[in-house]
Each structure stands twice: as C-alpha cells, then as structure tokens.
Amino acid sequence: MTAEAVERSFRLPATAALEWATRVFRVLGADHTTAQDAALALVAADLAGHPSHGVRLVATYAHQADSGELLPEARPAIVRQDAHSTVIAGRRGLGAGAMRLAVRNATEQARRHGAATVLLTHHGHLGRLGLYVAQLADAGMVGVLSSGYGLLPEEAIVAPVGGVDRVFDTNPWAFGFPAEGGDIVIDMSSAAISYNAVRALGLAGIPIPGHLAQDRHGQPCTDPDSVLATGSLLPAGGAVGYGLALAACGLAALAGGPPASAPPESIAGTFLLALDVTRYRPLAQYRRHLGAAAAAVRAGTPANPGSPVRTPGSRGVLVRSPREVSGTIELSESTFRELEDTCHRMRLPAFPESR
C-alpha cells in the first residue's frame, strides 16, 4: 500500500467499544473499576482523534497480559506520602488504574495545600496522557504530566540528537488548563512521531511520512517495520524534543532506582503535578482570562483559508469519564482485523459489529 492509498475504515458506537474493552480487561483479570478506567483511556483517545492510542491497543495489552509483562489483576498502592507528595507503585498493572489513584490523590492534596506532586513507578502503558490532565482541569486544577523512560532496552526507541542508539522511550508530556470555551489540553510526544503511530502505519502498510525516523546507520528511513526492528525515532524538533525527553527522565528519577532486572543507570517513571488555581486567583476569573486568550489565538488569520487556527485539544471530542462517551469511533481495516484475530485466538469477548 502506498502513502497515497486510503485504507478502508469501520465505524463503531463509542459506548459499544467502551463496554467491549471493559469486558476484555475483566476477562484478563482486572476489577471492574480498573477495567473501565483502561477502556475509557483508549476510547477517549479515539474520540480525541488519536487512534494510535485508541482501542487498537486492547490487542497489545492482551498480548502483554498473556506473556506476563502486564498483570491486569494487580492494584496500585501508595508506598510513600506526605502533605504535598505521593509515590505510587503500579505493580505492573494497567496504567489507567494507577493514574486514577494518582489524579485523585493529586486533586485532594492540591485542594488542601495548593499544590501536589505524584510519582508513579512500575505501571503498565498509560494511554494518551491528555485524558488525565483534562480530568485535573475539569476539577479546577492546572495539570502537568510527563512519563520518562531512559536507557531501558525494552522501552527505548528514540535516539538522542547526533546519535543512532536507542536511548529514550517517546517520553510524552501533557498540560491541562481550565478555560472558558473549552479547557486547553496539550498532549505531545518528545519524539517526532509516537511508537504506536509507527506501529499503526506498519500494520496498514503505509510509510512513515517525512524525516521522522532513521535506520541503524543514522540514515532517513520511512519503512515502519525496519525502524521498529533496528532503527530509531528522532526527537521532535531536534534539540527541543531531546531536552524534553531528558527533562521527563529527570523528574521520573525522583521516584528512585530502576527495577532490579534493569541496568543501574536506567530511569523509569511518571511525574504528575497539580496546582489549585484558586490559590492564585479566582477560578472563574482565570477561566475567563485564559478562554479569551485562546479565543483570540483562534481568531487569528489562518495560513490556509480552509483550515482555521486551532488551539491544542480542540480537534476531537474531549471526554473525561464514561458517562461522557457518545458518538462513534472510526477504526482502520487493519486495526479491525487485528482486534478480531486477537479475540478469536485468545478466546476473548467477541469484537462488536461495526457499521
């Protein structure tokens, strides 16, 4: 398939996808709340226009559970806490379950003390980080979230500027701000393209666009399979993405050393910061001010008359809880077939009928 080819797609009610994914995670061993949290994280990504982090990852999580890499039945635990900070061990469970505990604790502590930080370790894939800072923004908080992985052979896929060795994971960042006219949610990878986006392109037989990745010799490479096998992704914006990847590792390192089986210099963890807006100015005033600023940006003259200026997070539908899920999600044919095949081979609940 060429880059110009259009892959056939299927539409599915978002509520059906949420219910199905919840059932799958329940079968894999998760309790109902954690299963629904994980399902919401994936469906919310599809609704927000980020299918690389959507329900297609149910297949990935299922295979990780089958291999023992992921323990869906595990529950996160608070291992250290004081007035302003919390450390949570994910126990290799579903990342969304650990993040639910993290967001709840950060919100409660920030309400009491104005600011709070949470560090998470040993957790599964979190999904799209924008969901969690959106939940904080909805609670009247400014949220900052980063996930930092460095020098872990099984996670590394991004090379540093000037290098060809895999050093970092895609080390994403997310920011959430309460604002009138729609909360501002910024969700970005420190890599030029996410791992899951490259994998999705590979499944669809579509080349990686532009100069976003390189082969093991440092030459530009557009073949997803080759990049994932022996190549590497490039940092977003060169030195900018490189710096953001390092910063995420610097915050993650606060949680302590790596797992016993990992190299001693490796880093793995997630950092969350919540700031209670009302400790600085009235929430309504802040929301009006930021909302007006965002509206002024969107009112600017577009470079392309047919494509208006947008603010981050405004392209798709933003949902924060199961009750907000509605509408439909769109799945590529390769994703649909992969999910059907995974359900059949692993004897999981059948994938819903599309339309």
Coordinates of C-alpha atoms in Angstrom, one line a residue:
M1 CA 0.0 0.0 0.0
T2 CA 1.4 3.4 -0.9
A3 CA 1.3 6.6 1.3
E4 CA -1.5 7.8 -1.1
A5 CA -3.7 4.8 -0.6
V6 CA -6.7 5.1 1.7
E7 CA -7.3 2.2 4.0
R8 CA -11.0 1.1 4.4
S9 CA -12.4 2.1 7.7
F10 CA -15.2 0.9 10.0
R11 CA -17.4 2.9 12.4
L12 CA -18.4 1.7 15.8
P13 CA -20.6 3.2 18.5
A14 CA -18.2 4.5 21.2
T15 CA -20.3 3.1 24.0
A16 CA -20.1 -0.3 22.4
A17 CA -16.3 0.0 22.2
L18 CA -16.2 1.1 25.9
E19 CA -18.3 -1.8 27.0
W20 CA -16.4 -4.4 25.0
A21 CA -13.0 -3.2 26.1
T22 CA -14.2 -3.2 29.7
R23 CA -15.3 -6.8 29.3
V24 CA -12.0 -7.8 27.8
F25 CA -10.0 -6.3 30.7
R26 CA -12.3 -8.0 33.2
V27 CA -11.7 -11.4 31.5
L28 CA -7.9 -10.7 31.7
G29 CA -8.2 -10.3 35.5
A30 CA -8.9 -6.6 36.2
D31 CA -11.5 -5.5 38.7
H32 CA -14.5 -3.6 37.1
T33 CA -13.3 -0.1 38.0
T34 CA -9.8 -0.6 36.7
A35 CA -11.1 -2.3 33.6
Q36 CA -13.4 0.6 32.9
D37 CA -10.6 3.1 33.5
A38 CA -8.4 1.3 31.0
A39 CA -11.2 1.1 28.4
L40 CA -12.1 4.8 28.9
A41 CA -8.4 5.8 28.3
L42 CA -8.5 4.0 24.9
V43 CA -11.9 5.1 23.7
A44 CA -11.2 8.7 24.8
A45 CA -8.1 8.7 22.6
D46 CA -10.1 7.6 19.6
L47 CA -12.7 10.2 20.2
A48 CA -10.0 12.9 20.6
G49 CA -8.7 11.9 17.2
H50 CA -5.7 9.9 18.3
P51 CA -6.4 6.3 17.1
S52 CA -2.7 5.3 17.6
H53 CA -3.6 5.3 21.3
G54 CA -7.2 4.1 20.9
V55 CA -8.9 0.7 21.2
R56 CA -6.4 -0.9 18.9
L57 CA -4.2 -1.1 22.0
V58 CA -6.6 -3.7 23.5
A59 CA -4.7 -6.3 21.4
T60 CA -1.3 -5.1 22.7
Y61 CA -2.5 -5.2 26.3
A62 CA -3.9 -8.7 25.9
H63 CA -0.7 -10.0 24.5
Q64 CA 1.3 -8.3 27.3
A65 CA -1.0 -10.0 29.8
D66 CA -0.6 -13.3 28.1
S67 CA 3.2 -13.0 28.3
G68 CA 3.2 -11.9 31.9
E69 CA 4.6 -8.5 31.1
L70 CA 1.3 -6.9 32.3
L71 CA -0.7 -8.0 35.4
P72 CA -4.2 -6.7 34.9
E73 CA -5.3 -8.1 38.3
A74 CA -2.7 -6.0 40.1
R75 CA -3.8 -3.0 42.1
P76 CA -1.7 0.1 42.6
A77 CA -0.5 1.0 46.1
I78 CA 0.7 4.2 47.8
V79 CA 4.2 3.4 49.1
R80 CA 5.1 6.9 50.4
Q81 CA 3.1 10.1 51.1
D82 CA 3.3 13.4 52.9
A83 CA 1.3 16.6 52.7
H84 CA 2.4 17.6 49.2
S85 CA 3.7 14.4 47.5
T86 CA 2.8 10.8 46.9
V87 CA 4.7 7.8 45.4
I88 CA 2.5 5.1 43.9
A89 CA 3.7 1.6 42.8
G90 CA 1.8 0.4 39.8
R91 CA 2.8 -3.3 40.4
R92 CA 2.9 -3.9 36.7
G93 CA -0.9 -3.4 36.5
L94 CA -3.0 -1.5 33.9
G95 CA -1.6 2.1 33.8
A96 CA -5.0 3.7 33.8
G97 CA -5.8 2.2 37.2
A98 CA -2.6 3.7 38.7
M99 CA -3.4 7.1 37.1
R100 CA -6.9 7.1 38.6
L101 CA -5.3 6.8 42.0
A102 CA -2.7 9.5 41.1
V103 CA -5.2 12.0 39.8
R104 CA -7.5 11.5 42.9
N105 CA -4.6 12.0 45.3
A106 CA -3.2 15.0 43.4
T107 CA -6.6 16.7 43.4
E108 CA -7.2 16.1 47.1
Q109 CA -3.8 17.2 48.2
A110 CA -3.8 20.3 45.9
R111 CA -7.1 21.3 47.3
R112 CA -5.7 21.2 50.9
H113 CA -2.3 22.6 50.2
G114 CA -2.4 24.4 46.9
A115 CA 0.0 22.1 45.0
A116 CA 0.7 18.4 44.9
T117 CA 3.0 16.0 43.1
V118 CA 2.7 12.3 42.4
L119 CA 5.3 9.9 41.2
L120 CA 4.3 6.5 39.7
T121 CA 6.6 3.5 39.2
H122 CA 6.3 0.0 37.7
H123 CA 3.0 0.6 35.8
G124 CA 1.6 -0.5 32.5
H125 CA 1.0 1.7 29.5
L126 CA -0.9 4.8 30.4
G127 CA -2.6 5.6 27.1
R128 CA -2.9 9.2 26.0
L129 CA -1.8 11.5 28.8
G130 CA -4.2 14.2 27.8
L131 CA -7.1 12.4 29.5
Y132 CA -5.6 12.8 32.9
V133 CA -4.7 16.5 32.7
A134 CA -8.2 17.1 31.3
Q135 CA -9.6 15.5 34.4
L136 CA -7.5 17.8 36.5
A137 CA -8.6 20.9 34.5
D138 CA -12.2 19.9 35.0
A139 CA -11.5 19.9 38.7
G140 CA -10.2 23.5 38.5
M141 CA -6.5 22.5 38.5
V142 CA -3.6 23.2 36.3
G143 CA -2.1 19.8 35.5
V144 CA 1.4 18.8 34.3
L145 CA 2.1 15.2 33.5
S146 CA 5.2 13.5 32.0
S147 CA 6.4 10.0 31.5
G148 CA 10.2 9.4 31.5
Y149 CA 12.0 6.3 30.4
G150 CA 15.7 6.2 29.5
L151 CA 18.3 3.5 28.9
L152 CA 15.8 0.7 29.3
P153 CA 16.4 -1.7 26.4
E154 CA 12.8 -3.0 26.2
E155 CA 11.4 0.6 26.1
A156 CA 14.0 2.6 24.2
I157 CA 13.1 3.6 20.7
V158 CA 14.2 7.3 20.4
A159 CA 17.8 8.4 19.6
P160 CA 19.4 11.5 21.1
V161 CA 20.4 14.3 18.8
G162 CA 23.5 13.3 16.9
G163 CA 23.2 9.6 17.9
V164 CA 21.8 6.4 16.5
D165 CA 21.5 4.3 19.7
R166 CA 18.0 3.9 21.1
V167 CA 18.1 5.8 24.4
F168 CA 14.6 7.1 25.3
D169 CA 11.0 6.0 25.1
T170 CA 8.8 8.6 23.4
N171 CA 8.6 10.3 26.8
P172 CA 5.3 12.3 26.4
W173 CA 4.2 15.4 28.2
A174 CA 0.7 16.8 28.8
F175 CA -0.6 20.0 30.2
G176 CA -4.2 20.9 31.2
F177 CA -5.6 24.3 31.9
P178 CA -9.2 25.3 32.8
A179 CA -10.6 27.7 30.3
E180 CA -14.0 29.1 29.1
G181 CA -14.9 27.8 25.7
G182 CA -13.2 24.5 26.3
D183 CA -10.3 23.5 28.6
I184 CA -6.9 23.7 27.0
V185 CA -5.3 20.3 26.8
I186 CA -1.8 19.9 25.4
D187 CA -0.6 16.4 24.7
M188 CA 2.7 15.8 22.9
S189 CA 5.4 13.3 22.4
S190 CA 9.1 14.3 22.8
A191 CA 9.6 12.1 19.7
A192 CA 8.9 13.3 16.2
I193 CA 6.3 10.5 16.0
S194 CA 4.9 8.1 18.6
Y195 CA 5.8 4.4 18.7
N196 CA 2.2 3.4 18.4
A197 CA 1.7 5.7 15.4
V198 CA 4.6 3.9 13.6
R199 CA 3.2 0.5 14.5
A200 CA -0.2 1.5 13.2
L201 CA 1.4 2.7 9.9
G202 CA 3.2 -0.6 9.7
L203 CA 0.0 -2.6 10.1
A204 CA -1.6 -0.6 7.4
G205 CA 1.3 -0.8 5.0
I206 CA 1.9 2.9 4.9
P207 CA 5.3 4.5 5.0
I208 CA 6.4 6.9 7.8
P209 CA 6.0 10.4 6.4
G210 CA 8.9 12.9 6.2
H211 CA 12.1 12.6 8.1
L212 CA 10.8 11.4 11.5
A213 CA 12.9 8.2 11.8
Q214 CA 16.3 6.7 10.9
D215 CA 17.8 3.4 10.3
R216 CA 20.6 1.9 12.4
H217 CA 23.2 3.8 10.4
G218 CA 21.6 7.2 11.0
Q219 CA 20.1 7.5 7.5
P220 CA 16.5 8.6 7.0
C221 CA 14.1 5.7 6.9
T222 CA 10.3 5.5 6.1
D223 CA 9.8 1.8 6.5
P224 CA 7.9 1.2 9.8
D225 CA 9.0 -2.4 10.2
S226 CA 12.7 -1.6 9.6
V227 CA 12.6 1.3 12.1
L228 CA 10.9 -0.8 14.8
A229 CA 13.3 -3.7 14.2
T230 CA 16.6 -1.9 14.2
G231 CA 16.2 1.8 13.6
S232 CA 15.1 4.7 15.9
L233 CA 12.7 7.6 16.1
L234 CA 14.0 11.2 16.1
P235 CA 13.4 13.7 18.8
A236 CA 10.6 16.2 18.0
G237 CA 12.2 19.5 16.8
G238 CA 15.7 18.1 17.3
A239 CA 17.2 19.6 20.4
V240 CA 13.7 20.6 21.7
G241 CA 12.4 17.0 21.9
Y242 CA 15.8 15.8 23.1
G243 CA 15.6 18.3 26.0
L244 CA 12.0 17.3 26.8
A245 CA 12.9 13.6 26.9
L246 CA 15.8 14.3 29.3
A247 CA 13.6 16.5 31.5
A248 CA 11.0 13.8 31.7
C249 CA 13.7 11.4 32.9
G250 CA 15.0 13.9 35.4
L251 CA 11.5 14.1 37.0
A252 CA 11.0 10.3 36.8
A253 CA 14.3 9.7 38.6
L254 CA 12.8 11.3 41.7
A255 CA 10.9 8.1 42.3
G256 CA 14.1 6.1 42.9
G257 CA 16.1 3.5 41.1
P258 CA 15.1 1.2 38.2
P259 CA 13.7 -2.3 38.6
A260 CA 16.3 -4.8 39.8
S261 CA 16.5 -6.5 36.4
A262 CA 17.2 -3.2 34.6
P263 CA 20.6 -1.6 34.0
P264 CA 21.6 0.6 37.1
E265 CA 21.7 3.8 35.0
S266 CA 18.2 3.3 33.6
I267 CA 15.3 5.5 34.5
A268 CA 11.5 4.7 34.5
G269 CA 8.6 6.6 36.0
T270 CA 5.8 9.1 35.6
F271 CA 5.5 12.5 37.2
L272 CA 2.3 14.4 37.9
L273 CA 1.9 18.0 39.2
A274 CA -1.5 19.6 40.2
L275 CA -1.9 23.3 41.0
D276 CA -5.1 24.6 42.6
V277 CA -6.0 27.7 40.6
T278 CA -7.9 29.2 43.5
R279 CA -4.7 29.6 45.5
Y280 CA -3.6 32.2 42.9
R281 CA -6.7 33.9 41.6
P282 CA -10.5 33.1 41.5
L283 CA -11.2 30.2 39.2
A284 CA -13.9 31.9 37.2
Q285 CA -11.6 34.9 36.6
Y286 CA -8.8 32.6 35.4
R287 CA -11.1 30.6 33.1
R288 CA -12.4 33.8 31.5
H289 CA -8.9 35.2 31.0
L290 CA -7.4 32.1 29.5
G291 CA -10.6 31.4 27.5
A292 CA -10.4 34.9 26.0
A293 CA -6.7 34.5 25.2
A294 CA -7.4 31.1 23.5
A295 CA -10.3 32.7 21.5
A296 CA -8.0 35.5 20.3
V297 CA -5.5 32.9 19.1
R298 CA -8.2 31.0 17.2
A299 CA -9.5 34.3 15.7
G300 CA -6.1 34.8 14.0
T301 CA -5.6 34.8 10.2
P302 CA -5.1 31.2 9.0
A303 CA -2.2 30.4 6.6
N304 CA -4.7 28.2 4.8
P305 CA -8.2 29.9 4.5
G306 CA -9.8 26.4 4.6
S307 CA -8.1 25.4 7.8
P308 CA -8.8 27.7 10.8
V309 CA -6.3 28.3 13.6
R310 CA -6.9 25.9 16.4
T311 CA -5.8 25.5 20.0
P312 CA -4.4 22.2 21.3
G313 CA -7.0 19.7 22.1
S314 CA -9.8 21.3 20.1
R315 CA -9.7 19.0 17.1
G316 CA -11.5 16.0 18.6
V317 CA -14.1 15.3 21.3
L318 CA -12.7 15.6 24.8
V319 CA -14.2 13.1 27.3
R320 CA -13.2 12.7 30.9
S321 CA -15.5 10.0 32.2
P322 CA -17.6 7.0 31.0
R323 CA -20.8 9.0 31.2
E324 CA -19.4 11.5 28.6
V325 CA -18.8 8.8 26.0
S326 CA -21.0 9.1 22.9
G327 CA -20.9 9.2 19.2
T328 CA -18.8 6.8 17.1
I329 CA -15.2 5.9 16.7
E330 CA -13.5 5.1 13.4
L331 CA -11.2 2.0 13.1
S332 CA -8.9 1.2 10.2
E333 CA -9.4 -2.1 8.5
S334 CA -6.0 -3.3 9.8
T335 CA -7.0 -2.4 13.3
F336 CA -10.4 -4.1 13.0
R337 CA -8.8 -7.3 11.7
E338 CA -6.1 -7.3 14.4
L339 CA -8.7 -7.0 17.2
E340 CA -11.0 -9.7 15.6
D341 CA -8.0 -12.0 15.3
T342 CA -6.8 -11.3 18.9
C343 CA -10.3 -12.0 20.3
H344 CA -10.6 -15.3 18.4
R345 CA -7.1 -16.6 19.2
M346 CA -7.2 -15.6 22.9
R347 CA -10.8 -16.5 23.4
L348 CA -11.7 -13.0 24.5
P349 CA -15.2 -11.4 24.2
A350 CA -16.1 -11.0 20.5
F351 CA -15.4 -7.7 19.0
P352 CA -18.6 -5.7 18.4
E353 CA -20.2 -5.5 15.0
S354 CA -19.2 -2.4 13.1
R355 CA -21.3 -0.4 10.7

